[in-house]
């Protein structure tokens, strides 16, 4: 009997909150009418976006209440209301999320009063269930109805407040637009880096190489020893130019990925990082010495993104974290590749601090992946990446 009363009391609290919210919703219709009249009169057009934001807060409060009761989150899908007044008005009126909230508010005027049913159910339930369950030991029949009423309120609110397919599509378009802008910015930065490396490094060495060969040709007849020395210097410069070209090529697509696969390339990164790095591979093709093929390889673009994330993360750990140990995990999941890099350093990684996190995020977002950074002060720092992947 005690558990039945406790559950009924919890449901009553939930329904009481619903009644209070319904009461404010009924009052809020006055605000909507004032806003509508003011908008038509143009003078108060600026009230409309603020009114829509207030409706969003009320809908958000209901979402949180339903999640607390049912344990299931109701996702939100709103367009940001920002910019000039004209743009804010257009967004407030056209946002599918606003339409869904208004439908919920109108319906809530009715079913928001379900909470009043708890009062007669308590009066009858304490008498009936007190005898039926407390004295006869049977299952309670009246007080559990309060929980069912709360379930009904949560179910109707979930159906009305969950984003429509159109709202999800609009949100997805906004997300892809932002991702494309980030990918274009990252691509432009990468092109400028390659151009700078070629101009300042390889091109300068090739110009010096050409000049030394020309000097050697002119000195060959009159001073063979000087010509030989110039040719030796030219050979050294040619080797340095080749080294720099290999460095540029590795920055575009590392050849080791083609030769050894992602797992082997990451093991090579770990060996050369200067840290004590543990690499764990689960379900990927591993071509390091003595290993058998464990599974299929991801697409080249996914391999490259994962490789550069690991390389940047280990470089940051070696330079900034003060860590001595790190770990890398590569896991094949259904339709995804997960990469996790953890270091035992001081933590406090910040995207605004120029530690390469923004570049990693843009590279991952360009493939519609996700990147999560957890770096509390004192460590550890954990970078988790998931990339969509067709195996």
PDB file of C-alpha atoms in Angstrom, residues 223-338:
ATOM      1  CA  UNK A 223      87.954  24.830 -61.916  1.00  0.00           C
ATOM      2  CA  UNK A 224      86.699  21.197 -61.856  1.00  0.00           C
ATOM      3  CA  UNK A 225      87.118  20.911 -58.064  1.00  0.00           C
ATOM      4  CA  UNK A 226      84.891  23.940 -57.410  1.00  0.00           C
ATOM      5  CA  UNK A 227      82.377  22.587 -59.920  1.00  0.00           C
ATOM      6  CA  UNK A 228      82.359  19.206 -58.127  1.00  0.00           C
ATOM      7  CA  UNK A 229      81.748  20.922 -54.786  1.00  0.00           C
ATOM      8  CA  UNK A 230      78.888  22.941 -56.278  1.00  0.00           C
ATOM      9  CA  UNK A 231      77.363  19.720 -57.677  1.00  0.00           C
ATOM     10  CA  UNK A 232      77.666  18.054 -54.262  1.00  0.00           C
ATOM     11  CA  UNK A 233      75.840  20.999 -52.700  1.00  0.00           C
ATOM     12  CA  UNK A 234      73.229  20.794 -55.462  1.00  0.00           C
ATOM     13  CA  UNK A 235      72.686  17.110 -54.708  1.00  0.00           C
ATOM     14  CA  UNK A 236      72.177  17.880 -51.016  1.00  0.00           C
ATOM     15  CA  UNK A 237      69.661  20.588 -51.880  1.00  0.00           C
ATOM     16  CA  UNK A 238      67.841  18.203 -54.239  1.00  0.00           C
ATOM     17  CA  UNK A 239      67.502  15.666 -51.410  1.00  0.00           C
ATOM     18  CA  UNK A 240      66.233  18.369 -49.047  1.00  0.00           C
ATOM     19  CA  UNK A 241      63.699  19.480 -51.685  1.00  0.00           C
ATOM     20  CA  UNK A 242      62.521  15.866 -52.056  1.00  0.00           C
ATOM     21  CA  UNK A 243      62.156  15.600 -48.259  1.00  0.00           C
ATOM     22  CA  UNK A 244      60.032  18.731 -48.167  1.00  0.00           C
ATOM     23  CA  UNK A 245      57.915  17.489 -51.066  1.00  0.00           C
ATOM     24  CA  UNK A 246      57.287  14.238 -49.173  1.00  0.00           C
ATOM     25  CA  UNK A 247      56.262  16.328 -46.151  1.00  0.00           C
ATOM     26  CA  UNK A 248      53.771  18.266 -48.302  1.00  0.00           C
ATOM     27  CA  UNK A 249      52.411  15.037 -49.788  1.00  0.00           C
ATOM     28  CA  UNK A 250      51.971  13.532 -46.320  1.00  0.00           C
ATOM     29  CA  UNK A 251      49.950  16.627 -45.380  1.00  0.00           C
ATOM     30  CA  UNK A 252      47.567  15.953 -48.293  1.00  0.00           C
ATOM     31  CA  UNK A 253      47.208  12.165 -47.948  1.00  0.00           C
ATOM     32  CA  UNK A 254      49.877  10.207 -46.075  1.00  0.00           C
ATOM     33  CA  UNK A 255      51.251   7.345 -48.205  1.00  0.00           C
ATOM     34  CA  UNK A 256      51.475   5.187 -45.079  1.00  0.00           C
ATOM     35  CA  UNK A 257      47.668   5.031 -45.061  1.00  0.00           C
ATOM     36  CA  UNK A 258      47.723   3.386 -48.472  1.00  0.00           C
ATOM     37  CA  UNK A 259      50.560   1.037 -47.544  1.00  0.00           C
ATOM     38  CA  UNK A 260      49.595  -0.022 -44.028  1.00  0.00           C
ATOM     39  CA  UNK A 261      45.977   1.011 -43.500  1.00  0.00           C
ATOM     40  CA  UNK A 262      44.589   3.159 -40.710  1.00  0.00           C
ATOM     41  CA  UNK A 263      45.603   0.857 -37.860  1.00  0.00           C
ATOM     42  CA  UNK A 264      49.188   0.525 -39.081  1.00  0.00           C
ATOM     43  CA  UNK A 265      49.475   4.260 -39.745  1.00  0.00           C
ATOM     44  CA  UNK A 266      48.191   5.076 -36.250  1.00  0.00           C
ATOM     45  CA  UNK A 267      50.681   2.637 -34.727  1.00  0.00           C
ATOM     46  CA  UNK A 268      53.440   4.468 -36.614  1.00  0.00           C
ATOM     47  CA  UNK A 269      52.168   7.793 -35.251  1.00  0.00           C
ATOM     48  CA  UNK A 270      52.145   6.364 -31.740  1.00  0.00           C
ATOM     49  CA  UNK A 271      55.709   5.074 -32.076  1.00  0.00           C
ATOM     50  CA  UNK A 272      57.015   8.484 -33.207  1.00  0.00           C
ATOM     51  CA  UNK A 273      54.971  10.707 -30.882  1.00  0.00           C
ATOM     52  CA  UNK A 274      57.438  10.848 -28.002  1.00  0.00           C
ATOM     53  CA  UNK A 275      54.754   9.571 -25.589  1.00  0.00           C
ATOM     54  CA  UNK A 276      54.078   6.118 -24.225  1.00  0.00           C
ATOM     55  CA  UNK A 277      51.042   5.437 -26.415  1.00  0.00           C
ATOM     56  CA  UNK A 278      48.829   2.353 -26.242  1.00  0.00           C
ATOM     57  CA  UNK A 279      46.880   1.555 -29.419  1.00  0.00           C
ATOM     58  CA  UNK A 280      43.797  -0.638 -29.359  1.00  0.00           C
ATOM     59  CA  UNK A 281      42.207  -1.750 -32.638  1.00  0.00           C
ATOM     60  CA  UNK A 282      38.835  -3.477 -32.787  1.00  0.00           C
ATOM     61  CA  UNK A 283      37.436  -4.799 -36.057  1.00  0.00           C
ATOM     62  CA  UNK A 284      39.751  -2.941 -38.462  1.00  0.00           C
ATOM     63  CA  UNK A 285      42.286  -4.260 -40.940  1.00  0.00           C
ATOM     64  CA  UNK A 286      45.647  -4.174 -39.161  1.00  0.00           C
ATOM     65  CA  UNK A 287      48.720  -4.475 -41.381  1.00  0.00           C
ATOM     66  CA  UNK A 288      51.452  -3.953 -38.822  1.00  0.00           C
ATOM     67  CA  UNK A 289      54.200  -6.503 -38.707  1.00  0.00           C
ATOM     68  CA  UNK A 290      53.017 -10.013 -37.759  1.00  0.00           C
ATOM     69  CA  UNK A 291      49.307  -9.116 -37.738  1.00  0.00           C
ATOM     70  CA  UNK A 292      46.572 -10.709 -39.778  1.00  0.00           C
ATOM     71  CA  UNK A 293      43.819  -8.807 -41.560  1.00  0.00           C
ATOM     72  CA  UNK A 294      41.137  -8.252 -38.924  1.00  0.00           C
ATOM     73  CA  UNK A 295      38.471  -6.635 -41.072  1.00  0.00           C
ATOM     74  CA  UNK A 296      37.627  -4.319 -43.959  1.00  0.00           C
ATOM     75  CA  UNK A 297      39.125  -0.872 -44.458  1.00  0.00           C
ATOM     76  CA  UNK A 298      37.135   2.367 -44.217  1.00  0.00           C
ATOM     77  CA  UNK A 299      36.883   4.661 -47.256  1.00  0.00           C
ATOM     78  CA  UNK A 300      39.978   6.768 -47.993  1.00  0.00           C
ATOM     79  CA  UNK A 301      38.378  10.046 -46.863  1.00  0.00           C
ATOM     80  CA  UNK A 302      37.352   8.527 -43.523  1.00  0.00           C
ATOM     81  CA  UNK A 303      40.808   7.005 -43.031  1.00  0.00           C
ATOM     82  CA  UNK A 304      42.475  10.355 -43.733  1.00  0.00           C
ATOM     83  CA  UNK A 305      40.190  12.250 -41.333  1.00  0.00           C
ATOM     84  CA  UNK A 306      40.734   9.708 -38.549  1.00  0.00           C
ATOM     85  CA  UNK A 307      44.512   9.723 -39.146  1.00  0.00           C
ATOM     86  CA  UNK A 308      44.776  13.515 -38.973  1.00  0.00           C
ATOM     87  CA  UNK A 309      42.626  13.616 -35.815  1.00  0.00           C
ATOM     88  CA  UNK A 310      44.953  11.140 -34.096  1.00  0.00           C
ATOM     89  CA  UNK A 311      48.051  12.961 -35.368  1.00  0.00           C
ATOM     90  CA  UNK A 312      46.805  16.361 -34.163  1.00  0.00           C
ATOM     91  CA  UNK A 313      45.627  14.980 -30.816  1.00  0.00           C
ATOM     92  CA  UNK A 314      48.953  13.259 -30.096  1.00  0.00           C
ATOM     93  CA  UNK A 315      50.879  16.367 -31.189  1.00  0.00           C
ATOM     94  CA  UNK A 316      48.811  18.524 -28.832  1.00  0.00           C
ATOM     95  CA  UNK A 317      49.307  16.036 -26.010  1.00  0.00           C
ATOM     96  CA  UNK A 318      53.078  16.006 -26.500  1.00  0.00           C
ATOM     97  CA  UNK A 319      53.350  19.812 -26.758  1.00  0.00           C
ATOM     98  CA  UNK A 320      50.790  21.174 -24.325  1.00  0.00           C
ATOM     99  CA  UNK A 321      49.449  18.585 -21.890  1.00  0.00           C
ATOM    100  CA  UNK A 322      52.584  17.602 -20.000  1.00  0.00           C
ATOM    101  CA  UNK A 323      51.464  13.975 -20.253  1.00  0.00           C
ATOM    102  CA  UNK A 324      53.768  10.993 -20.461  1.00  0.00           C
ATOM    103  CA  UNK A 325      51.163   8.441 -21.479  1.00  0.00           C
ATOM    104  CA  UNK A 326      48.312   8.378 -23.964  1.00  0.00           C
ATOM    105  CA  UNK A 327      46.002   5.849 -25.559  1.00  0.00           C
ATOM    106  CA  UNK A 328      44.328   5.563 -28.946  1.00  0.00           C
ATOM    107  CA  UNK A 329      41.278   3.440 -29.670  1.00  0.00           C
ATOM    108  CA  UNK A 330      39.936   2.580 -33.134  1.00  0.00           C
ATOM    109  CA  UNK A 331      36.617   0.734 -33.138  1.00  0.00           C
ATOM    110  CA  UNK A 332      34.514  -0.436 -36.042  1.00  0.00           C
ATOM    111  CA  UNK A 333      30.799   0.100 -35.354  1.00  0.00           C
ATOM    112  CA  UNK A 334      27.774  -0.512 -37.576  1.00  0.00           C
ATOM    113  CA  UNK A 335      27.908   2.267 -40.204  1.00  0.00           C
ATOM    114  CA  UNK A 336      30.472   4.223 -38.128  1.00  0.00           C
ATOM    115  CA  UNK A 337      34.118   4.433 -37.168  1.00  0.00           C
ATOM    116  CA  UNK A 338      34.940   5.548 -33.631  1.00  0.00           C
TER     117      UNK A 338
END
